[in-house]
Amino acid sequence: MTNEKVGLVLEGGGMRGLYTIGVLDWFLDQKITTDYVVGVSAGACHGVSYVSKQRGRSYRVNTNFLNDKRYVSFSNYIKTKSMFGMDFIFDEIPHKLELFDYDAFHASPCEYVTGVTDVSTGQPHYFGKEELDYDSTIIRASSSIPVFSPIVEYKGGKYLDGGTSDPIPVRKAIEDGCDKVIIVLTRERGYVKTPEKFRFVYKRMFKDYPEMIHLLDRRHEIYNETLGYISKLEKEGKALVIAPSSPITISRFEKNLDKLEDIYQMGLDDAKTAVAPLSEIINL
């Protein structure tokens, strides 16, 4: 490593995150580590396993339980107002079925930050490593997709998906002192986000949270502006972007294992392709 502080920025995207898992597993295979990690939604989920150096854990979590209704199903939504089984994913899996190594996570010198969205203000809010003390509530909040998941309450705040207000939290990494950043996207180069659909649904659902409605109205603008900022960082030599070499067209709730394996393999392959530019960020 150089004396520069290197950060890793992880976008969300539900099951598109299999791409991120592929990239991070390749990093772990190559013993590539960073000084800092910030993630939102699925990116936050996969980032913790990277920091704890549990190679393959995120892949197993996202593939071994596909046919378990407790993982992703409409019946979950009927029972809990969430397509994803949040108690199953953020309690039973890390504590009983696919153990998360909290000790290794906290022993790592790598800083870790999770981004969430404050539903009262419509603004991003960030939590550090200390909030994940045998408790995944913050990761759950960051992964709670508006409309598809209930609001998560934590220490007096009300939170939802961090990717809504800060979809690619690169500015947070720079603000926290990173000199250079590696950014893992789950959308291909050239992707342009369009306005949210079904405004009548979220307008009704968040009638008591007008700032959340305003945020969802301009979510596409925030995303596209962030891509412009990332392009600027690239030109300045401060950022390396690893993005899908082919468009990922699955839904957030994809359950087809073959498709997910293909996306994971793309992540592995694209990470390998990035070896040369990575060497300019990190000593390999």
XYZ file of N, CA and C in Angstrom:
852
model
N 0.833 -1.203 0.000
C 0.000 0.000 0.000
C 0.872 1.258 0.000
N 0.363 2.297 -0.637
C 1.042 3.581 -0.592
C 0.646 4.299 0.685
N 1.193 5.523 0.859
C 0.818 6.317 2.023
C -0.530 6.999 1.832
N -1.044 6.916 0.619
C -2.357 7.499 0.354
C -3.457 6.619 0.944
N -4.532 7.250 1.374
C -5.667 6.513 1.902
C -6.556 6.093 0.734
N -6.758 4.786 0.598
C -7.542 4.247 -0.512
C -8.883 3.742 0.000
N -9.944 4.179 -0.657
C -11.286 3.780 -0.271
C -11.938 2.889 -1.308
N -12.881 2.087 -0.850
C -13.668 1.211 -1.722
C -15.129 1.609 -1.579
N -15.764 1.950 -2.687
C -17.146 2.447 -2.688
C -18.027 1.424 -3.391
N -19.093 0.970 -2.708
C -19.915 -0.119 -3.227
C -21.364 0.307 -3.425
N -21.788 0.264 -4.684
C -23.179 0.563 -5.029
C -24.083 -0.589 -4.591
N -25.387 -0.335 -4.459
C -26.356 -1.378 -4.152
C -26.910 -1.983 -5.428
N -28.169 -2.452 -5.349
C -28.780 -3.024 -6.542
C -29.430 -4.379 -6.350
N -29.721 -4.772 -5.094
C -30.368 -6.055 -4.872
C -29.534 -7.196 -5.390
N -30.137 -8.100 -6.162
C -29.423 -9.277 -6.639
C -28.394 -8.954 -7.723
N -28.420 -7.730 -8.251
C -27.316 -7.330 -9.137
C -25.998 -7.320 -8.370
N -26.099 -7.319 -7.055
C -24.910 -7.314 -6.212
C -24.059 -8.560 -6.345
N -24.566 -9.601 -7.031
C -23.705 -10.766 -7.293
C -22.471 -10.342 -8.072
N -22.608 -9.284 -8.851
C -21.451 -8.745 -9.575
C -20.411 -8.232 -8.576
N -20.861 -7.446 -7.619
C -19.969 -6.914 -6.581
C -19.295 -8.039 -5.816
N -20.051 -9.084 -5.504
C -19.491 -10.217 -4.778
C -18.338 -10.828 -5.572
N -18.529 -10.964 -6.892
C -17.457 -11.508 -7.724
C -16.203 -10.657 -7.665
N -16.386 -9.334 -7.740
C -15.244 -8.422 -7.670
C -14.539 -8.561 -6.318
N -15.302 -8.559 -5.240
C -14.705 -8.601 -3.904
C -14.050 -9.944 -3.605
N -14.642 -11.030 -4.096
C -14.003 -12.335 -3.895
C -12.670 -12.393 -4.633
N -12.604 -11.805 -5.825
C -11.338 -11.768 -6.546
C -10.328 -10.919 -5.777
N -10.760 -9.805 -5.220
C -9.877 -8.971 -4.396
C -9.299 -9.794 -3.244
N -10.165 -10.559 -2.568
C -9.697 -11.362 -1.441
C -8.741 -12.457 -1.908
N -9.008 -13.042 -3.074
C -8.089 -14.046 -3.617
C -6.697 -13.454 -3.841
N -6.673 -12.201 -4.256
C -5.409 -11.516 -4.556
C -4.841 -10.778 -3.343
N -5.543 -10.919 -2.205
C -5.146 -10.240 -0.967
C -5.101 -8.706 -1.154
N -6.035 -8.198 -1.924
C -6.159 -6.756 -2.132
C -7.068 -6.180 -1.046
N -6.521 -5.293 -0.253
C -7.297 -4.662 0.808
C -7.230 -3.144 0.660
N -8.216 -2.478 1.220
C -8.253 -1.020 1.201
C -8.282 -0.499 2.631
N -8.100 0.802 2.769
C -8.098 1.411 4.104
C -9.505 1.725 4.595
N -10.432 1.741 3.656
C -11.761 2.272 3.960
C -12.775 1.626 3.016
N -13.960 1.306 3.530
C -15.049 0.777 2.704
C -16.332 1.513 3.074
N -17.070 1.959 2.071
C -18.397 2.525 2.306
C -19.357 1.870 1.321
N -20.508 1.437 1.823
C -21.476 0.778 0.961
C -22.894 1.133 1.324
N -23.779 0.952 0.369
C -25.205 1.143 0.612
C -25.954 -0.082 0.112
N -27.037 -0.409 0.805
C -27.920 -1.493 0.408
C -27.135 -2.789 0.225
N -27.271 -3.449 -0.937
C -26.542 -4.705 -1.154
C -25.038 -4.505 -1.043
N -24.559 -3.325 -1.437
C -23.135 -3.035 -1.312
C -22.672 -3.073 0.131
N -23.524 -2.586 1.034
C -23.199 -2.622 2.463
C -23.145 -4.062 2.954
N -24.078 -4.884 2.488
C -24.100 -6.300 2.888
C -22.823 -7.015 2.478
N -22.388 -6.775 1.249
C -21.219 -7.490 0.748
C -19.917 -6.905 1.293
N -19.945 -5.621 1.598
C -18.760 -4.973 2.134
C -18.322 -5.530 3.472
N -19.279 -5.926 4.315
C -18.901 -6.434 5.637
C -18.152 -7.760 5.518
N -18.578 -8.632 4.590
C -17.878 -9.905 4.409
C -16.488 -9.696 3.818
N -16.333 -8.640 3.031
C -15.004 -8.306 2.495
C -14.082 -7.851 3.623
N -14.582 -7.002 4.503
C -13.772 -6.499 5.616
C -13.409 -7.637 6.576
N -14.332 -8.564 6.799
C -14.045 -9.702 7.697
C -13.250 -10.806 6.990
N -12.995 -10.604 5.684
C -12.222 -11.535 4.848
C -12.846 -12.932 4.789
N -14.179 -12.961 4.684
C -14.891 -14.230 4.567
C -15.210 -14.487 3.094
N -14.204 -14.864 2.362
C -14.315 -15.099 0.934
C -15.403 -16.151 0.660
N -16.351 -15.838 -0.225
C -17.408 -16.775 -0.587
C -18.656 -16.687 0.266
N -18.570 -16.009 1.405
C -19.738 -15.958 2.291
C -20.925 -15.266 1.629
N -20.698 -14.109 1.051
C -21.804 -13.374 0.430
C -22.406 -14.165 -0.729
N -21.562 -14.874 -1.466
C -22.070 -15.702 -2.566
C -22.994 -16.781 -2.017
N -22.577 -17.443 -0.966
C -23.403 -18.514 -0.389
C -24.715 -17.959 0.156
N -24.647 -16.827 0.835
C -25.858 -16.219 1.388
C -26.854 -15.906 0.279
N -26.352 -15.431 -0.860
C -27.227 -14.978 -1.941
C -27.645 -16.085 -2.900
N -27.113 -17.285 -2.744
C -27.487 -18.377 -3.649
C -28.046 -19.613 -2.936
N -27.586 -19.893 -1.736
C -28.008 -21.118 -1.056
C -29.442 -21.085 -0.563
N -30.014 -19.900 -0.438
C -31.356 -19.796 0.138
C -32.399 -19.291 -0.867
N -32.076 -19.370 -2.154
C -32.973 -18.831 -3.176
C -34.356 -19.471 -3.155
N -34.420 -20.754 -2.852
C -35.700 -21.457 -2.858
C -36.362 -21.501 -1.492
N -35.781 -20.798 -0.549
C -36.355 -20.700 0.794
C -37.257 -19.476 0.832
N -38.537 -19.683 1.075
C -39.493 -18.570 1.066
C -39.152 -17.511 2.112
N -38.384 -17.906 3.105
C -38.006 -16.925 4.123
C -37.015 -15.904 3.580
N -36.384 -16.217 2.458
C -35.362 -15.336 1.879
C -36.002 -14.255 0.998
N -36.524 -14.639 -0.151
C -37.211 -13.694 -1.035
C -38.507 -14.336 -1.511
N -39.637 -13.681 -1.220
C -40.918 -14.220 -1.677
C -42.023 -13.191 -1.485
N -43.072 -13.356 -2.253
C -44.227 -12.469 -2.101
C -44.932 -12.746 -0.776
N -44.826 -13.983 -0.297
C -45.449 -14.304 0.995
C -44.793 -13.489 2.113
N -43.486 -13.215 1.976
C -42.818 -12.333 2.938
C -43.480 -10.965 2.938
N -43.759 -10.470 1.722
C -44.350 -9.134 1.603
C -45.725 -9.089 2.256
N -46.501 -10.142 2.080
C -47.833 -10.213 2.684
C -47.730 -10.184 4.210
N -46.737 -10.909 4.740
C -46.597 -11.030 6.193
C -45.909 -9.831 6.838
N -44.867 -9.317 6.163
C -44.021 -8.311 6.822
C -43.874 -7.006 6.055
N -44.535 -6.904 4.871
C -44.404 -5.722 4.007
C -43.004 -5.593 3.413
N -42.292 -6.727 3.341
C -40.966 -6.732 2.727
C -40.820 -7.971 1.868
N -40.358 -7.790 0.597
C -40.119 -8.936 -0.273
C -39.015 -9.827 0.290
N -37.978 -9.190 0.829
C -36.899 -9.934 1.466
C -37.287 -10.239 2.910
N -36.969 -11.454 3.360
C -37.236 -11.822 4.752
C -36.168 -11.225 5.646
N -36.430 -10.036 6.162
C -35.397 -9.282 6.873
C -34.905 -9.967 8.143
N -35.805 -10.543 8.924
C -35.367 -11.248 10.137
C -34.494 -12.450 9.772
N -34.887 -13.149 8.718
C -34.133 -14.317 8.271
C -32.745 -13.917 7.778
N -32.706 -12.872 6.937
C -31.442 -12.451 6.317
C -30.489 -11.804 7.309
N -31.029 -10.961 8.201
C -30.155 -10.162 9.061
C -30.077 -10.642 10.510
N -30.710 -11.780 10.793
C -30.589 -12.349 12.134
C -30.243 -13.836 12.038
N -31.149 -14.617 11.469
C -30.924 -16.064 11.447
C -29.707 -16.462 10.613
N -29.557 -15.877 9.428
C -28.415 -16.257 8.579
C -27.074 -15.887 9.222
N -26.832 -14.626 9.602
C -25.494 -14.294 10.139
C -25.196 -14.894 11.503
N -26.245 -15.259 12.256
C -26.016 -15.742 13.612
C -26.164 -17.256 13.765
N -26.777 -17.911 12.742
C -27.005 -19.353 12.867
C -26.614 -20.164 11.635
N -26.882 -19.648 10.445
C -26.758 -20.472 9.244
C -25.481 -20.231 8.445
N -25.092 -18.987 8.284
C -23.871 -18.623 7.544
C -23.186 -17.553 8.374
N -22.478 -17.999 9.392
C -22.011 -17.114 10.457
C -21.133 -15.977 9.946
N -21.452 -14.787 10.441
C -20.623 -13.625 10.152
C -19.597 -13.481 11.258
N -18.338 -13.281 10.882
C -17.250 -13.200 11.850
C -17.109 -11.760 12.351
N -17.898 -11.420 13.356
C -17.860 -10.074 13.926
C -16.479 -9.743 14.487
N -15.833 -10.745 15.101
C -14.522 -10.503 15.705
C -13.495 -10.098 14.645
N -13.470 -10.816 13.519
C -12.537 -10.482 12.442
C -12.883 -9.126 11.834
N -14.173 -8.848 11.724
C -14.628 -7.581 11.175
C -14.108 -6.407 12.009
N -14.272 -6.503 13.317
C -13.847 -5.403 14.190
C -12.331 -5.360 14.376
N -11.680 -6.489 14.195
C -10.215 -6.517 14.339
C -9.518 -5.933 13.112
N -10.213 -5.883 11.991
C -9.618 -5.350 10.769
C -9.314 -3.862 10.930
N -8.173 -3.401 10.439
C -7.848 -1.974 10.509
C -8.651 -1.142 9.500
N -9.373 -1.808 8.630
C -10.145 -1.113 7.596
C -11.349 -0.396 8.212
N -11.500 0.878 7.880
C -12.704 1.611 8.294
C -13.890 1.091 7.499
N -15.062 1.125 8.108
C -16.260 0.664 7.410
C -17.424 1.600 7.709
N -18.129 2.015 6.654
C -19.247 2.953 6.805
C -20.452 2.438 6.025
N -21.618 2.521 6.653
C -22.872 2.145 6.004
C -23.721 3.385 5.800
N -24.262 3.554 4.604
C -25.144 4.676 4.328
C -26.600 4.263 4.388
N -27.435 5.095 5.014
C -28.878 4.881 5.076
C -29.562 6.187 4.667
N -30.867 6.141 4.519
C -31.630 7.348 4.214
C -32.566 7.665 5.365
N -32.495 8.879 5.860
C -33.386 9.351 6.921
C -34.719 9.721 6.267
N -35.786 8.991 6.587
C -37.059 9.229 5.907
C -37.699 10.562 6.299
N -37.315 11.098 7.437
C -37.888 12.374 7.876
C -37.303 13.555 7.117
N -36.023 13.451 6.758
C -35.347 14.558 6.088
C -35.087 14.287 4.604
N -35.130 13.009 4.210
C -34.788 12.655 2.839
C -33.304 12.760 2.558
N -32.505 12.843 3.611
C -31.057 13.023 3.475
C -30.306 11.744 3.858
N -29.102 11.567 3.309
C -28.301 10.402 3.711
C -27.764 10.563 5.127
N -27.599 9.444 5.786
C -27.013 9.413 7.133
C -26.070 8.219 7.144
N -24.979 8.354 7.883
C -23.941 7.318 7.835
C -23.618 6.798 9.232
N -23.351 5.504 9.295
C -22.984 4.860 10.553
C -21.661 4.117 10.385
N -20.845 4.164 11.408
C -19.536 3.524 11.371
C -19.549 2.093 11.869
N -18.380 1.537 11.903
C -18.159 0.142 12.269
C -18.727 -0.229 13.643
N -18.634 0.736 14.563
C -19.051 0.457 15.941
C -20.522 0.107 16.064
N -21.333 0.468 15.059
C -22.767 0.182 15.118
C -23.074 -1.286 14.813
N -22.107 -2.017 14.271
C -22.322 -3.425 13.936
C -21.711 -4.313 15.014
N -22.216 -4.198 16.223
C -21.720 -4.971 17.352
C -22.685 -6.132 17.596
N -22.510 -7.208 16.819
C -23.404 -8.364 16.874
C -24.851 -7.952 16.624
N -25.035 -6.957 15.791
C -26.355 -6.422 15.475
C -26.310 -5.897 14.036
N -27.218 -6.384 13.196
C -27.215 -5.998 11.783
C -28.304 -4.990 11.439
N -28.825 -4.275 12.433
C -29.943 -3.365 12.193
C -29.610 -2.307 11.150
N -28.406 -1.756 11.198
C -28.027 -0.699 10.257
C -27.926 -1.248 8.833
N -27.382 -2.447 8.675
C -27.320 -3.062 7.360
C -28.736 -3.339 6.863
N -29.598 -3.772 7.768
C -31.004 -4.004 7.417
C -31.650 -2.713 6.926
N -31.395 -1.628 7.636
C -31.975 -0.334 7.254
C -31.479 0.078 5.875
N -30.188 -0.082 5.636
C -29.610 0.321 4.357
C -30.157 -0.505 3.211
N -30.653 -1.712 3.510
C -31.159 -2.618 2.483
C -32.677 -2.597 2.348
N -33.335 -1.743 3.096
C -34.804 -1.697 3.096
C -35.305 -0.781 1.989
N -35.674 -1.381 0.867
C -36.076 -0.652 -0.328
C -37.417 0.040 -0.117
N -37.503 1.335 -0.396
C -38.785 2.036 -0.256
C -39.899 1.333 -1.023
N -41.064 1.263 -0.415
C -42.258 0.602 -0.951
C -42.206 -0.907 -0.727
N -41.026 -1.515 -0.917
C -40.907 -2.964 -0.796
C -40.483 -3.415 0.604
N -40.183 -2.476 1.499
C -39.754 -2.821 2.852
C -40.279 -1.790 3.842
N -40.529 -2.207 5.079
C -40.966 -1.245 6.100
C -39.806 -0.390 6.600
N -40.143 0.757 7.158
C -39.153 1.653 7.756
C -38.488 0.955 8.938
N -37.180 1.152 9.084
C -36.424 0.578 10.196
C -36.122 1.689 11.201
N -36.483 1.478 12.442
C -36.212 2.451 13.502
C -34.943 2.047 14.244
N -34.080 3.044 14.494
C -32.806 2.762 15.159
C -32.350 4.005 15.907
N -32.201 3.873 17.211
C -31.713 4.951 18.063
C -32.442 6.280 17.809
N -33.752 6.187 17.725
C -34.567 7.382 17.581
C -34.766 7.865 16.164
N -34.075 7.244 15.194
C -34.218 7.647 13.793
C -35.050 6.643 13.009
N -35.542 7.078 11.857
C -36.303 6.210 10.968
C -35.586 6.185 9.619
N -35.236 4.967 9.171
C -34.356 4.850 8.022
C -34.839 3.850 6.977
N -34.372 4.085 5.739
C -34.601 3.170 4.627
C -33.335 3.080 3.779
N -33.442 2.420 2.676
C -32.358 2.143 1.726
C -31.401 3.319 1.530
N -30.134 3.075 1.841
C -29.133 4.126 1.682
C -28.911 4.526 0.243
N -29.205 3.610 -0.688
C -29.010 3.914 -2.096
C -30.017 4.898 -2.650
N -31.053 5.199 -1.907
C -32.061 6.149 -2.369
C -31.523 7.570 -2.350
N -30.835 7.939 -1.285
C -30.332 9.312 -1.137
C -28.882 9.474 -1.562
N -28.096 8.405 -1.471
C -26.681 8.461 -1.864
C -26.333 7.142 -2.545
N -26.743 6.984 -3.810
C -26.650 5.688 -4.489
C -25.243 5.137 -4.666
N -24.269 6.030 -4.838
C -22.867 5.619 -4.971
C -22.081 6.557 -4.056
N -21.878 6.185 -2.794
C -21.394 7.132 -1.778
C -19.920 7.523 -1.883
N -19.535 7.962 -3.078
C -18.138 8.339 -3.305
C -17.796 9.642 -2.594
N -18.736 10.570 -2.516
C -18.453 11.835 -1.833
C -18.172 11.610 -0.348
N -18.842 10.642 0.240
C -18.588 10.314 1.645
C -17.163 9.817 1.819
N -16.698 8.999 0.888
C -15.324 8.481 0.953
C -14.313 9.618 0.868
N -14.528 10.547 -0.042
C -13.625 11.690 -0.186
C -13.686 12.557 1.068
N -14.900 12.777 1.565
C -15.093 13.591 2.780
C -14.362 12.973 3.966
N -14.307 11.630 4.007
C -13.655 10.931 5.113
C -12.151 10.755 4.891
N -11.611 11.468 3.923
C -10.157 11.524 3.783
C -9.516 10.603 2.777
N -10.303 9.916 1.966
C -9.705 9.030 0.963
C -9.063 9.865 -0.150
N -7.835 9.533 -0.472
C -7.122 10.222 -1.547
C -7.505 9.653 -2.910
N -7.729 8.337 -2.930
C -8.153 7.657 -4.150
C -9.237 6.655 -3.800
N -10.104 6.379 -4.775
C -11.206 5.453 -4.516
C -11.343 4.440 -5.646
N -11.716 3.227 -5.261
C -12.113 2.182 -6.199
C -13.624 2.081 -6.079
N -14.319 2.239 -7.179
C -15.776 2.265 -7.160
C -16.310 1.054 -7.916
N -17.123 0.238 -7.248
C -17.720 -0.929 -7.890
C -19.194 -0.626 -8.154
N -19.539 -0.563 -9.430
C -20.911 -0.295 -9.841
C -21.637 -1.589 -10.181
N -22.967 -1.548 -10.185
C -23.746 -2.710 -10.628
C -24.548 -2.370 -11.875
N -24.239 -1.213 -12.459
C -24.790 -0.828 -13.758
C -23.626 -0.604 -14.719
N -23.875 -0.883 -15.979
C -22.830 -0.759 -16.983
C -22.481 0.694 -17.270
N -21.342 0.904 -17.866
C -20.933 2.241 -18.306
C -21.984 2.786 -19.277
N -22.295 4.051 -19.135
C -23.267 4.663 -20.028
C -24.699 4.569 -19.543
N -24.921 3.858 -18.453
C -26.279 3.747 -17.916
C -26.768 5.115 -17.445
N -28.012 5.425 -17.770
C -28.643 6.670 -17.327
C -29.937 6.311 -16.599
N -30.040 6.736 -15.356
C -31.223 6.407 -14.566
C -32.402 7.285 -14.977
N -33.574 6.688 -15.048
C -34.792 7.403 -15.417
C -35.647 7.639 -14.171
N -36.637 8.552 -14.247
C -37.479 8.836 -13.086
C -38.173 7.591 -12.536
N -38.426 7.609 -11.240
C -39.106 6.500 -10.583
C -40.512 6.312 -11.148
N -40.915 5.065 -11.266
C -42.273 4.762 -11.707
C -43.206 4.680 -10.497
N -44.485 4.644 -10.770
C -45.491 4.456 -9.727
C -45.440 5.524 -8.640
N -45.341 6.786 -9.089
C -45.302 7.881 -8.123
C -46.524 7.880 -7.230
N -47.669 7.493 -7.783
C -48.902 7.488 -6.987
C -48.813 6.518 -5.809
N -47.996 5.467 -5.961
C -47.840 4.490 -4.882
C -46.995 5.081 -3.756
N -45.788 5.557 -4.098
C -44.931 6.069 -3.022
C -45.431 7.395 -2.460
N -46.180 8.166 -3.255
C -46.743 9.411 -2.728
C -47.758 9.102 -1.639
N -48.540 8.057 -1.846
C -49.521 7.652 -0.829
C -48.824 7.008 0.366
N -47.858 6.149 0.085
C -47.187 5.412 1.158
C -46.407 6.341 2.090
N -45.817 7.406 1.528
C -45.006 8.309 2.335
C -45.689 9.662 2.551
N -46.999 9.638 2.629
C -47.749 10.893 2.795
C -47.356 11.645 4.057
N -46.867 10.921 5.063
C -46.429 11.570 6.307
C -44.959 11.986 6.266
N -44.290 11.689 5.150
C -42.868 12.011 5.007
C -42.649 12.736 3.677
N -43.041 14.002 3.583
C -42.940 14.742 2.312
C -41.529 14.829 1.754
N -40.509 14.870 2.629
C -39.139 14.937 2.130
C -38.722 13.635 1.446
N -39.324 12.538 1.878
C -39.041 11.256 1.238
C -39.655 11.222 -0.164
N -40.844 11.777 -0.305
C -41.480 11.862 -1.623
C -40.630 12.731 -2.549
N -40.180 13.865 -2.026
C -39.336 14.769 -2.819
C -38.053 14.076 -3.248
N -37.479 13.288 -2.358
C -36.255 12.556 -2.678
C -36.504 11.552 -3.807
N -37.571 10.787 -3.706
C -37.857 9.787 -4.735
C -38.152 10.442 -6.078
N -38.732 11.632 -6.045
C -39.001 12.364 -7.286
C -37.708 12.724 -8.025
N -36.658 12.983 -7.263
C -35.413 13.429 -7.908
C -34.275 12.404 -7.774
N -34.639 11.190 -7.435
C -33.632 10.147 -7.243
C -32.774 9.952 -8.496
N -33.403 9.982 -9.666
C -32.650 9.785 -10.910
C -31.656 10.914 -11.146
N -32.029 12.125 -10.740
C -31.135 13.263 -10.909
C -29.899 13.102 -10.029
N -30.103 12.648 -8.791
C -28.995 12.435 -7.863
C -28.046 11.376 -8.416
N -28.619 10.292 -8.924
C -27.799 9.195 -9.448
C -26.954 9.667 -10.632
N -27.602 10.306 -11.577
C -26.898 10.730 -12.790
C -25.860 11.813 -12.507
N -26.152 12.690 -11.555
C -25.180 13.719 -11.168
C -23.968 13.070 -10.503
N -24.205 12.024 -9.717
C -23.106 11.322 -9.061
C -22.193 10.667 -10.091
N -22.776 10.117 -11.145
C -21.963 9.540 -12.211
C -21.076 10.600 -12.855
N -21.607 11.815 -13.002
C -20.812 12.909 -13.551
C -19.639 13.250 -12.644
N -19.883 13.245 -11.333
C -18.815 13.532 -10.365
C -17.744 12.440 -10.410
N -18.177 11.188 -10.547
C -17.233 10.085 -10.640
C -16.364 10.224 -11.882
N -16.968 10.620 -12.989
C -16.203 10.828 -14.229
C -15.128 11.885 -14.028
N -15.471 12.928 -13.294
C -14.504 13.991 -12.991
C -13.335 13.430 -12.171
N -13.641 12.606 -11.167
C -12.592 12.002 -10.347
C -11.688 11.094 -11.176
N -12.281 10.375 -12.105
C -11.482 9.514 -12.981
C -10.491 10.332 -13.800
N -10.960 11.421 -14.357
C -10.097 12.273 -15.175
C -8.958 12.859 -14.362
N -9.216 13.050 -13.057
C -8.193 13.599 -12.166
C -7.259 12.515 -11.637
N -7.519 11.262 -11.999
C -6.693 10.158 -11.533
C -6.963 9.755 -10.100
N -8.133 10.142 -9.576
C -8.463 9.853 -8.176
C -9.404 8.672 -8.017
N -9.934 8.176 -9.123
C -10.907 7.091 -9.031
C -10.675 6.035 -10.094
N -10.916 4.784 -9.716
C -10.946 3.670 -10.642
C -12.339 3.055 -10.543
N -13.000 2.915 -11.677
C -14.344 2.346 -11.710
C -14.301 0.934 -12.283
N -14.914 0.000 -11.566
C -15.123 -1.353 -12.071
C -16.627 -1.505 -12.258
N -17.047 -1.638 -13.506
C -18.468 -1.697 -13.844
C -18.730 -2.903 -14.736
N -19.953 -3.422 -14.721
C -20.275 -4.591 -15.544
C -19.915 -4.386 -17.015
N -19.216 -5.355 -17.586
C -18.809 -5.258 -18.984
C -19.981 -5.501 -19.925
N -21.065 -6.061 -19.389
C -22.312 -6.230 -20.130
C -23.455 -5.786 -19.225
N -24.529 -5.233 -19.789
C -25.657 -4.793 -18.947
C -26.223 -5.943 -18.110
N -26.517 -5.656 -16.851
C -27.168 -6.631 -15.975
C -28.662 -6.327 -16.006
N -29.432 -7.243 -16.581
C -30.844 -6.959 -16.830
C -31.803 -7.637 -15.860
N -31.278 -8.334 -14.863
C -32.163 -9.008 -13.905
C -32.829 -7.999 -12.977
N -33.866 -8.455 -12.269
C -34.538 -7.601 -11.295
C -33.815 -7.673 -9.956
N -34.207 -6.775 -9.070
C -33.630 -6.795 -7.717
C -33.908 -8.119 -7.012
N -34.975 -8.806 -7.423
C -35.431 -9.993 -6.705
C -35.200 -11.289 -7.485
N -34.250 -11.276 -8.421
C -33.967 -12.430 -9.275
C -33.681 -13.684 -8.447
N -34.252 -14.841 -8.894
C -34.039 -16.104 -8.196
C -33.480 -17.191 -9.101
N -33.163 -16.842 -10.353
C -32.603 -17.813 -11.279
C -31.107 -17.970 -10.997
N -30.729 -19.142 -10.502
C -29.350 -19.367 -10.078
C -28.362 -19.246 -11.226
N -28.733 -19.744 -12.398
C -27.823 -19.670 -13.543
C -27.496 -18.221 -13.893
N -28.504 -17.371 -13.886
C -28.289 -15.960 -14.192
C -27.400 -15.303 -13.130
N -27.630 -15.659 -11.867
C -26.840 -15.071 -10.785
C -25.387 -15.534 -10.854
N -25.180 -16.798 -11.204
C -23.812 -17.307 -11.342
C -23.081 -16.598 -12.479
N -23.798 -16.321 -13.565
C -23.181 -15.605 -14.688
C -22.738 -14.203 -14.269
N -23.568 -13.547 -13.481
C -23.244 -12.193 -13.031
C -22.043 -12.220 -12.080
N -22.021 -13.217 -11.205
C -20.884 -13.388 -10.287
C -19.593 -13.602 -11.074
N -19.659 -14.457 -12.093
C -18.480 -14.729 -12.907
C -18.030 -13.482 -13.654
N -18.987 -12.660 -14.106
C -18.638 -11.407 -14.763
C -17.855 -10.516 -13.808
N -18.275 -10.488 -12.542
C -17.559 -9.701 -11.546
C -16.130 -10.177 -11.370
N -15.942 -11.486 -11.295
C -14.595 -12.049 -11.190
C -13.751 -11.660 -12.409
N -14.335 -11.820 -13.591
C -13.591 -11.551 -14.828
C -13.252 -10.070 -14.976
N -14.230 -9.206 -14.661
C -13.984 -7.766 -14.799
C -12.943 -7.280 -13.797
N -12.914 -7.893 -12.623
C -11.899 -7.520 -11.633
C -10.507 -7.895 -12.141
N -10.396 -9.075 -12.740
C -9.108 -9.499 -13.300
C -8.640 -8.528 -14.387
N -9.587 -8.101 -15.205
C -9.263 -7.173 -16.295
C -8.752 -5.849 -15.750
N -9.162 -5.511 -14.536
C -8.791 -4.224 -13.943
C -7.434 -4.243 -13.255
N -6.668 -5.324 -13.394
C -5.388 -5.437 -12.697
C -4.460 -4.266 -13.003
N -4.298 -3.940 -14.270
C -3.367 -2.867 -14.635
C -3.759 -1.524 -14.027
N -4.986 -1.053 -14.203
C -5.358 0.218 -13.572
C -5.371 0.146 -12.051
N -5.665 -1.046 -11.492
C -5.636 -1.194 -10.033
C -4.238 -0.932 -9.488
N -3.239 -1.340 -10.252
C -1.851 -1.169 -9.795
C -1.471 0.293 -9.629
N -2.236 1.184 -10.283
C -1.976 2.622 -10.149
C -2.614 3.173 -8.870
N -3.545 2.405 -8.289
C -4.221 2.816 -7.052
C -3.592 2.126 -5.848
N -3.318 0.828 -6.008
C -2.787 -0.007 -4.915
C -1.560 -0.756 -5.436
N -0.562 -0.886 -4.599
C 0.613 -1.678 -4.959
C 0.262 -3.157 -4.994
N 0.303 -3.760 -6.165
C -0.028 -5.174 -6.300
C 1.232 -6.029 -6.425
